[in-house]
Structures are given as structure tokens and as C-alpha cells.
mmCIF file of C-alpha atoms in Angstrom:
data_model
loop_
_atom_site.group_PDB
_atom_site.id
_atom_site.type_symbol
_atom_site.label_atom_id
_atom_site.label_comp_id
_atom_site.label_asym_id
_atom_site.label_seq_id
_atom_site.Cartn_x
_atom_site.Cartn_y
_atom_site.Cartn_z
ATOM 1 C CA UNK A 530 -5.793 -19.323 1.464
ATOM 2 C CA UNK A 531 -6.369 -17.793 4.404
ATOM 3 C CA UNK A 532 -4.771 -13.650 3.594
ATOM 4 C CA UNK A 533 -2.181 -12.256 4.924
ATOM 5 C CA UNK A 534 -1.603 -12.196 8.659
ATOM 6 C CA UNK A 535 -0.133 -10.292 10.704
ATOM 7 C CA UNK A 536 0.792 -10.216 14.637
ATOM 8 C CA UNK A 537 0.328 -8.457 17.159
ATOM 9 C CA UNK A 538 -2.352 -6.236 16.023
ATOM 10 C CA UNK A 539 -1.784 -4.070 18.806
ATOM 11 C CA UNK A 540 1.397 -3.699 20.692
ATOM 12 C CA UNK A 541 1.807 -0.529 23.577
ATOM 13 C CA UNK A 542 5.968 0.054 24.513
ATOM 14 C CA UNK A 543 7.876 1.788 26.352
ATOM 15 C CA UNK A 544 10.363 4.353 24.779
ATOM 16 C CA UNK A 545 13.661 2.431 24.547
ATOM 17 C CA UNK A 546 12.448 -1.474 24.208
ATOM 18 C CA UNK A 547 12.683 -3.632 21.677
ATOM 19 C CA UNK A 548 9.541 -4.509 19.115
ATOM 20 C CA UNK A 549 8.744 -7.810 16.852
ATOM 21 C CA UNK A 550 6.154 -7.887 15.017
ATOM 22 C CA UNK A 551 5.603 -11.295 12.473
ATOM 23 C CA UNK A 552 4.027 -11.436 9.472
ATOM 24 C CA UNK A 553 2.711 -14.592 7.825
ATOM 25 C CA UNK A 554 2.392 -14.036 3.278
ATOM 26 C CA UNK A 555 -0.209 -15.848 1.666
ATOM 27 C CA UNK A 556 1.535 -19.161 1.239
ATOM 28 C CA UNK A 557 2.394 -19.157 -2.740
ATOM 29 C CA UNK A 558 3.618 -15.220 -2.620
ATOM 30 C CA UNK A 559 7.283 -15.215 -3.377
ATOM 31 C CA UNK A 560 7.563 -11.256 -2.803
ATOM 32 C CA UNK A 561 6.801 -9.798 0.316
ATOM 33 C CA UNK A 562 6.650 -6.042 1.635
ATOM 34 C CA UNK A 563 6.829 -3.766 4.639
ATOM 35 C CA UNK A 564 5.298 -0.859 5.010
ATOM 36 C CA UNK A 565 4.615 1.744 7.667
ATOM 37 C CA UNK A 566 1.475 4.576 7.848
ATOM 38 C CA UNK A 567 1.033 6.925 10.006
ATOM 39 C CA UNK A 568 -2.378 8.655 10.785
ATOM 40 C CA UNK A 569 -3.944 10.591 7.505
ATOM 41 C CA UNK A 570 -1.189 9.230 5.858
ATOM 42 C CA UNK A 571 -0.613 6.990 3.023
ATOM 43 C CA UNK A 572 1.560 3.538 3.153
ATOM 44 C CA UNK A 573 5.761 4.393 3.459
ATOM 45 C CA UNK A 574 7.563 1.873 1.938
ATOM 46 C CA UNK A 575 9.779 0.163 4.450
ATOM 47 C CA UNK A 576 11.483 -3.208 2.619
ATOM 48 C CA UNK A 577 10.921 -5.910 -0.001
ATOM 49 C CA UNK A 578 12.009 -9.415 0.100
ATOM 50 C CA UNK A 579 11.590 -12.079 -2.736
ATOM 51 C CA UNK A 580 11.709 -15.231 -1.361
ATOM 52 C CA UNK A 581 14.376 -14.980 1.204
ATOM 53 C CA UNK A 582 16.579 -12.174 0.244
ATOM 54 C CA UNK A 583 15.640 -8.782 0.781
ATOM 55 C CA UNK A 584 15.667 -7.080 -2.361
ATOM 56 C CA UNK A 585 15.351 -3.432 -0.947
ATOM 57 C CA UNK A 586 15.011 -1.094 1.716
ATOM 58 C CA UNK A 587 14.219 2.526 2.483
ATOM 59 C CA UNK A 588 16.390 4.916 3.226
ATOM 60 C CA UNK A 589 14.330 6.561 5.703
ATOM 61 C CA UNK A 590 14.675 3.604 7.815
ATOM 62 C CA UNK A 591 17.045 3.570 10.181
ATOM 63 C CA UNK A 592 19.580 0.818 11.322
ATOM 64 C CA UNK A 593 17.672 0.219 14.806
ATOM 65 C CA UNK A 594 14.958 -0.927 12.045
ATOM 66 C CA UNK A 595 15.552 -4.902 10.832
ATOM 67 C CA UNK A 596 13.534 -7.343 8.673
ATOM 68 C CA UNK A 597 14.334 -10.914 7.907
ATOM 69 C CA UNK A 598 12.043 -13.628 5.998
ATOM 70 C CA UNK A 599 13.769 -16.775 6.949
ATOM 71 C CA UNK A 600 13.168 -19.646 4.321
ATOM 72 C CA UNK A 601 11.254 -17.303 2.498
ATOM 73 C CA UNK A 602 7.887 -17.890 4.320
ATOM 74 C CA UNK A 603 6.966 -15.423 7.568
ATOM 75 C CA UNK A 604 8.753 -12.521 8.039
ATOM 76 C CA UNK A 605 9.757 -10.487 11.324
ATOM 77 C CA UNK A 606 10.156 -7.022 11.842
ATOM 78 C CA UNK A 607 12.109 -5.491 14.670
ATOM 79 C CA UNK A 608 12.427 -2.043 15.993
ATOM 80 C CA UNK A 609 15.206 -1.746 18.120
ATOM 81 C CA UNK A 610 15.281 0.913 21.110
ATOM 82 C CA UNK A 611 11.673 2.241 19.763
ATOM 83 C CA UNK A 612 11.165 6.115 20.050
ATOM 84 C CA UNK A 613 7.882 7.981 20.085
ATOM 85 C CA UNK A 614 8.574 8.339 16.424
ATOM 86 C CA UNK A 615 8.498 5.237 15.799
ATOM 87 C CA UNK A 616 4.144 4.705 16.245
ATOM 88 C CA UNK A 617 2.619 4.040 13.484
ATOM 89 C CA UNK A 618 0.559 1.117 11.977
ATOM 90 C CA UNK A 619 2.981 -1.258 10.346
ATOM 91 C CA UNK A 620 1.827 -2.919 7.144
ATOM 92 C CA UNK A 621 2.842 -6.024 5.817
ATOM 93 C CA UNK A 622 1.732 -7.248 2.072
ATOM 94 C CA UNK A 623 2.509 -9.797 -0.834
ATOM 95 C CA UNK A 624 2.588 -10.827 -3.966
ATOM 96 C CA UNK A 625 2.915 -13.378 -6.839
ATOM 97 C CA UNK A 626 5.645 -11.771 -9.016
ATOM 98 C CA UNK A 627 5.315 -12.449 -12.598
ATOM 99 C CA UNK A 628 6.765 -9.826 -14.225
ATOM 100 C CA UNK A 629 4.792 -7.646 -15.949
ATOM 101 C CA UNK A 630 1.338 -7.131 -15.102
ATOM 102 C CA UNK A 631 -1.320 -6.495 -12.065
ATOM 103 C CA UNK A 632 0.983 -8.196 -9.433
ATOM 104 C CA UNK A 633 -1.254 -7.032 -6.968
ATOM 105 C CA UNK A 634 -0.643 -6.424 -2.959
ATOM 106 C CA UNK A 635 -2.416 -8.545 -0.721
ATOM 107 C CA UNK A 636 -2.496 -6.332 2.605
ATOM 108 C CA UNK A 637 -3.007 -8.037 6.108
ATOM 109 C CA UNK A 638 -4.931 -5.866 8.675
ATOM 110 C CA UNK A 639 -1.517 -4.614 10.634
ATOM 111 C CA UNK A 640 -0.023 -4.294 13.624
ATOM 112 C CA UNK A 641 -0.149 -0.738 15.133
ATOM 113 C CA UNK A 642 2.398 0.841 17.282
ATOM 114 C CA UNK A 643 2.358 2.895 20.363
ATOM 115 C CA UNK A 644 5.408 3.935 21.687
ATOM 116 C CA UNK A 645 4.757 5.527 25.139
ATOM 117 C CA UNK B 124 10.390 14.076 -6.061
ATOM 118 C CA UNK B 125 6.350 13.263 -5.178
ATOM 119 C CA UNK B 126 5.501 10.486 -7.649
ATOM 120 C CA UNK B 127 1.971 10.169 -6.420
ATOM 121 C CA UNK B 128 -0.292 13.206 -6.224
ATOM 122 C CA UNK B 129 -3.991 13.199 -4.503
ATOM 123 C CA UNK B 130 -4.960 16.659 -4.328
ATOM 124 C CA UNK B 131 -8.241 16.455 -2.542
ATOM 125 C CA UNK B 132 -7.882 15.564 1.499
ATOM 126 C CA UNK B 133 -11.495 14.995 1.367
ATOM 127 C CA UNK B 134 -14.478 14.429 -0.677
ATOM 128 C CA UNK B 135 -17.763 13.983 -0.330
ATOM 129 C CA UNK B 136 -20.677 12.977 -2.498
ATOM 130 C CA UNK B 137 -24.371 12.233 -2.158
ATOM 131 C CA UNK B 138 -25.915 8.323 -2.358
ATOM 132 C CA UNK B 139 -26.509 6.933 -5.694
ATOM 133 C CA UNK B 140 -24.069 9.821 -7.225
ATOM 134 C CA UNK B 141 -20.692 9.178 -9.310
ATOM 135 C CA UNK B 142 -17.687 10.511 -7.533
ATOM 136 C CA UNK B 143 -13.810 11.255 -9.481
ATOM 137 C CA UNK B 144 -10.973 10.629 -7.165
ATOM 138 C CA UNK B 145 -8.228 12.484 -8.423
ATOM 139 C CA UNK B 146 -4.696 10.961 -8.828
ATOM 140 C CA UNK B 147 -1.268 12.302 -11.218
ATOM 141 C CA UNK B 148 1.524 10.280 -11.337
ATOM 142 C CA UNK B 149 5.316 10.911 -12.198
ATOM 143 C CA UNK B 150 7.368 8.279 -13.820
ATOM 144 C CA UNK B 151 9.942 8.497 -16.566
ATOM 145 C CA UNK B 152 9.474 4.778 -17.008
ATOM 146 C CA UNK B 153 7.622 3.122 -20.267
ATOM 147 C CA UNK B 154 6.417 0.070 -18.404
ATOM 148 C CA UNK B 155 4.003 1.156 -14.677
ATOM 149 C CA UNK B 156 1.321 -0.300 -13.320
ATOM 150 C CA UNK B 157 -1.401 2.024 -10.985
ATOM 151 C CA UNK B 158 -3.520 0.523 -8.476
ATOM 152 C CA UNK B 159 -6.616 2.007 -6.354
ATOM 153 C CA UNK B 160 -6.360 1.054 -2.972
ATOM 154 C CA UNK B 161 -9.447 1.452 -0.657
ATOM 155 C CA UNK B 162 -9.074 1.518 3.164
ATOM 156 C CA UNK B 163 -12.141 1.072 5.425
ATOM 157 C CA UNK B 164 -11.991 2.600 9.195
ATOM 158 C CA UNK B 165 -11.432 -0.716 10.230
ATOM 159 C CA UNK B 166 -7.531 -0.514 8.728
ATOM 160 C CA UNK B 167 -6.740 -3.550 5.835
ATOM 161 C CA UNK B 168 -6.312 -1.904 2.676
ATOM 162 C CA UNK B 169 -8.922 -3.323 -0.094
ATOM 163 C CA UNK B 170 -7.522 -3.627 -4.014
ATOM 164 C CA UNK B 171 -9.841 -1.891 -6.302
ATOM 165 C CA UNK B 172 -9.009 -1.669 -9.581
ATOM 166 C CA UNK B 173 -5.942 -1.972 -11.917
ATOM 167 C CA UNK B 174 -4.410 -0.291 -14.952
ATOM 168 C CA UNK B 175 -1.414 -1.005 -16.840
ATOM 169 C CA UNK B 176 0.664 1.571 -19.364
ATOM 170 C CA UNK B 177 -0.268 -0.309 -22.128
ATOM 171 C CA UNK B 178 -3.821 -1.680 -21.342
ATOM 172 C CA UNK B 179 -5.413 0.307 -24.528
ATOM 173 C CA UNK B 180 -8.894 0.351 -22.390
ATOM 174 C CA UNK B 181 -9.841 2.349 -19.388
ATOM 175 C CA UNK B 182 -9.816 -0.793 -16.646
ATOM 176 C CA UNK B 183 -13.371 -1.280 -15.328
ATOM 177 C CA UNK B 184 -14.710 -3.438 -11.826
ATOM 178 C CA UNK B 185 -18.284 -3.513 -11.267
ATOM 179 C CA UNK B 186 -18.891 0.150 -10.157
ATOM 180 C CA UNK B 187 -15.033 1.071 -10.225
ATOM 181 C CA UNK B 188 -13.410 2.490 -13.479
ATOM 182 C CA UNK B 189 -9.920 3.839 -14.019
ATOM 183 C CA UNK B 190 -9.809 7.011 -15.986
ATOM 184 C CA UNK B 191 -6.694 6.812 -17.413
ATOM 185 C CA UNK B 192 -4.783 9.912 -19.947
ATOM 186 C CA UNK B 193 -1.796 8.314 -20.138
ATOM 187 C CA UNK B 194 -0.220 12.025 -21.433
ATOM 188 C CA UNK B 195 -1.674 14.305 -18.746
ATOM 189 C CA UNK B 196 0.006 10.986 -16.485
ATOM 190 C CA UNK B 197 -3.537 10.510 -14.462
ATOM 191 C CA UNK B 198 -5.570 8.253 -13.391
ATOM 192 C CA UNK B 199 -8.544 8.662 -11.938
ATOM 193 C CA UNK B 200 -11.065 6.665 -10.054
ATOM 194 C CA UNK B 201 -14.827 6.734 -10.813
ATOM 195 C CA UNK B 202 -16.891 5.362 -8.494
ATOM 196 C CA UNK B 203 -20.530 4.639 -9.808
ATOM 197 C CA UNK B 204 -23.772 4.817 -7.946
ATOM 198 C CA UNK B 205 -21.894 5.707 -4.448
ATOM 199 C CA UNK B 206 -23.153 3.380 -1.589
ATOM 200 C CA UNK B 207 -22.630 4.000 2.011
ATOM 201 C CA UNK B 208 -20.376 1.681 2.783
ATOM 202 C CA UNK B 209 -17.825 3.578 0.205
ATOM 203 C CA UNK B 210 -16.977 5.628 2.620
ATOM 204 C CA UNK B 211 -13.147 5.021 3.111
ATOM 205 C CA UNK B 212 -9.786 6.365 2.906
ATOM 206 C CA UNK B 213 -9.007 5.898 -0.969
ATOM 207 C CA UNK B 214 -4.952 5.096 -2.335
ATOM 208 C CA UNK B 215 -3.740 5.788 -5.877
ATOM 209 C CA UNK B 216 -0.216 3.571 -6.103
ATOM 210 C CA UNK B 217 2.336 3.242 -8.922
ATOM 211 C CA UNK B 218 4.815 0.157 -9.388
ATOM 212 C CA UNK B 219 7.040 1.337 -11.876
ATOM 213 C CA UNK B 220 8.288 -2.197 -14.320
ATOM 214 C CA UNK B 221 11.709 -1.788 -15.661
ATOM 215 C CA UNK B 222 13.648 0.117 -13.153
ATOM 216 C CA UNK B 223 14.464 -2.334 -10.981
ATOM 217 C CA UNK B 224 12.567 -1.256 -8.121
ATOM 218 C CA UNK B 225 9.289 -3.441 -7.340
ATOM 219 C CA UNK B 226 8.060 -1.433 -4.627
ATOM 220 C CA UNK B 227 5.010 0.641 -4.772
ATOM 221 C CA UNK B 228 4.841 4.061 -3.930
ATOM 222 C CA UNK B 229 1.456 5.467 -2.669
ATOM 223 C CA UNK B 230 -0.308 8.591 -2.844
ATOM 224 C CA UNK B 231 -1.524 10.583 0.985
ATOM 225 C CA UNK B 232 -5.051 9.522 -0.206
ATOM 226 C CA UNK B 233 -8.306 10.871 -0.461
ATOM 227 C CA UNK B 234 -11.162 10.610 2.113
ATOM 228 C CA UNK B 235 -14.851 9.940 0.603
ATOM 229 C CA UNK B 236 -17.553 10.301 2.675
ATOM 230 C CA UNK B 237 -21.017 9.154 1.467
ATOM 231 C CA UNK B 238 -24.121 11.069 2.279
ATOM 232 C CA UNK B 239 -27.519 9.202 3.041
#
């Protein structure tokens, strides 16, 4: 078990390009979450997926904002055409879902976001 | 509607001294979970401590415990015998269990500096 791990940790853009940023679960964690903080701020939920299919997303997040989890194991998230806006540190967790209970978020150290 | 509330930006507290983070939370549903989050300078957020809605005891984790008053909807974190390294960014989070939403919705947090 190696955490949750995320890449980049760092990535510096210019306004109007495209982003990726990958996220690899701890291996047995079917559920798996975005988030986004920005400074002094606490964690904004982005999206959810369990297993493959993504359960939920925000409605703060806009449509140049996509997240997929192929074969329910890593996950991407892209930022299309970024905008200043758009920096932040980008979170990614997961979790063993069992229903009730301390299903507790296992956060990876993130990848932050400076849009230029 | 805020569903998470940290009222205190800041705190600070002398070595070897107890410390109450504040948290209130705001959920019409029977069956939540809470969750203290700590988060270092260095960014990865830390799981602290855990309480369900029905757990009859306050949750306890070496020098973390959970005051919880399930009707004033709080639930505080005690932190025993503060050490330096405490000093963090500190997350109250709620994942409510029936609604059909899994995601967990976090507080602005609460800063906790230690003094030597």
C-alpha cells in the first residue's frame, strides 16, 4: 500500500491551455474523489466516482472541467482552456465504501495549479 | 446553506496545554459521520479522529477526542498535551449516510499554532 498518489505536484500554465493531472487510489478503494482548495480555504468538492462511474459532480464546476476513472483504477482530471481562476491545489482522495461507518478519505499530497 | 461551521480562523495555545477546536454541523439526516482532518504546511491532509451519529461514546485517539452534543449538532476537537508539531491547518467534515450523496463537505478550518 503505497497512499494515494497524485501527479504532477506542481504544474505552471498559461491562461487558455489545457491541464491533466492523474491520480493513482490506493489499489483496493472502490470510491474515489476530487477535490479542489484554494489558499485559507477548506477542500471544495469537485466529483466522486465508484469504481468506474462517476457517481457525482459539483455544480460549481464547469463543463471545461472533466474527470474520468477508466477501469475503475487511476483517474484523470482535465481543465480545459484554464483561467486564472482556475489555481488552486487539486485534491484527490479514496475510500473503501462499506456503507455505514468511518469510510475514511485517504488524501494524496496534490497537485497545485498556477495559471499564469 | 453552510453545513460546516469553524468559527475561529486561528487559534493558538501554549505547549503541554489542551486546545477545543470548534466545529457545528447542519444536517437533517439521522445517519452522518464527522471527521477531523489535520493539514500540515507541507499540504496532505492527515485523518484524525472519527465519530458516528450513533457511536454512544465521545470517539477518542491517543491525544485526540471528539466532543460530540449530538443536539447542539457539534463536534469538537480536543487536543491533549499540545506538541509543536500540532501546529496545522485543522478540518471538521460531515458525510451525511442516507441521502444519497457520499461526498464530504468540509469546514474553512481552523489554524493552531503551538507556542514553545
Amino acid at each position: 500500500d503505497t497512499g494515494v498518489s497524485q501527479d504532477p505536484r506542481h504544474k505552471i500554465t498559461k491562461r487558455g491551455q489545457n491541464v491533466t493531472f492523474r491520480c493513482d487510489p490506493i489499489s483496493e478503494h472502490n470510491r474515489l474523489y476530487w477535490y479542489r482548495q484554494t489558499l485559507g480555504q477548506g477542500p471544495e468538492f469537485l466529483t466522486y466516482f465508484q469504481n468506474e462511474a462517476q457517481l457525482e459532480k459539483s455544480r460549481l464546476l464547469s463543463d471545461r472541467f472533466s474527470a474520468e476513472r477508466p477501469k475503475g483504477s487511476f483517474s484523470t482530471l482535465e481543465i480545459q482552456r484554464t483561467e486564472q481562476g482556475d489555481s488552486a491545489m487539486y485534491l484527490c482522495a479514496s475510500s473503501w465504501e462499506r456503507g455505514l461507518g468511518a469510510n475514511v478519505l485517504t488524501f494524496g499530497a496534490g497537485s497545485r495549479l498556477t495559471v499564469l | 446553506a453552510q453545513k460546516i461551521t469553524q468559527t475561529q480562523p486561528g487559534m493558538f495555545v501554549q505547549e503541554k496545554e489542551a486546545v477545543t477546536l470548534d466545529c457545528t454541523y447542519d444536517t437533517s439526516d439521522p445517519s452522518y459521520g464527522l471527521f477531523w482532518y489535520k493539514q500540515p504546511s507541507s499540504g496532505e491532509m492527515i485523518f484524525l479522529i472519527y465519530q458516528g451519529s450513533y457511536d454512544q461514546q465521545n470517539a477518542t485517539e491517543g491525544r485526540y477526542s471528539l466532543n460530540f452534543q449530538k443536539a447542539r449538532k457539534s463536534a469538537n476537537l480536543v487536543i491533549s498535551a499540545s506538541q509543536l508539531g500540532d501546529s496545522a491547518m485543522y478540518f471538521c467534515a460531515m458525510r451525511e449516510g442516507t441521502s444519497g450523496t457520499y461526498k464530504y463537505i468540509f469546514g474553512t478550518g481552523t489554524r493552531l499554532k503551538v507556542l514553545a
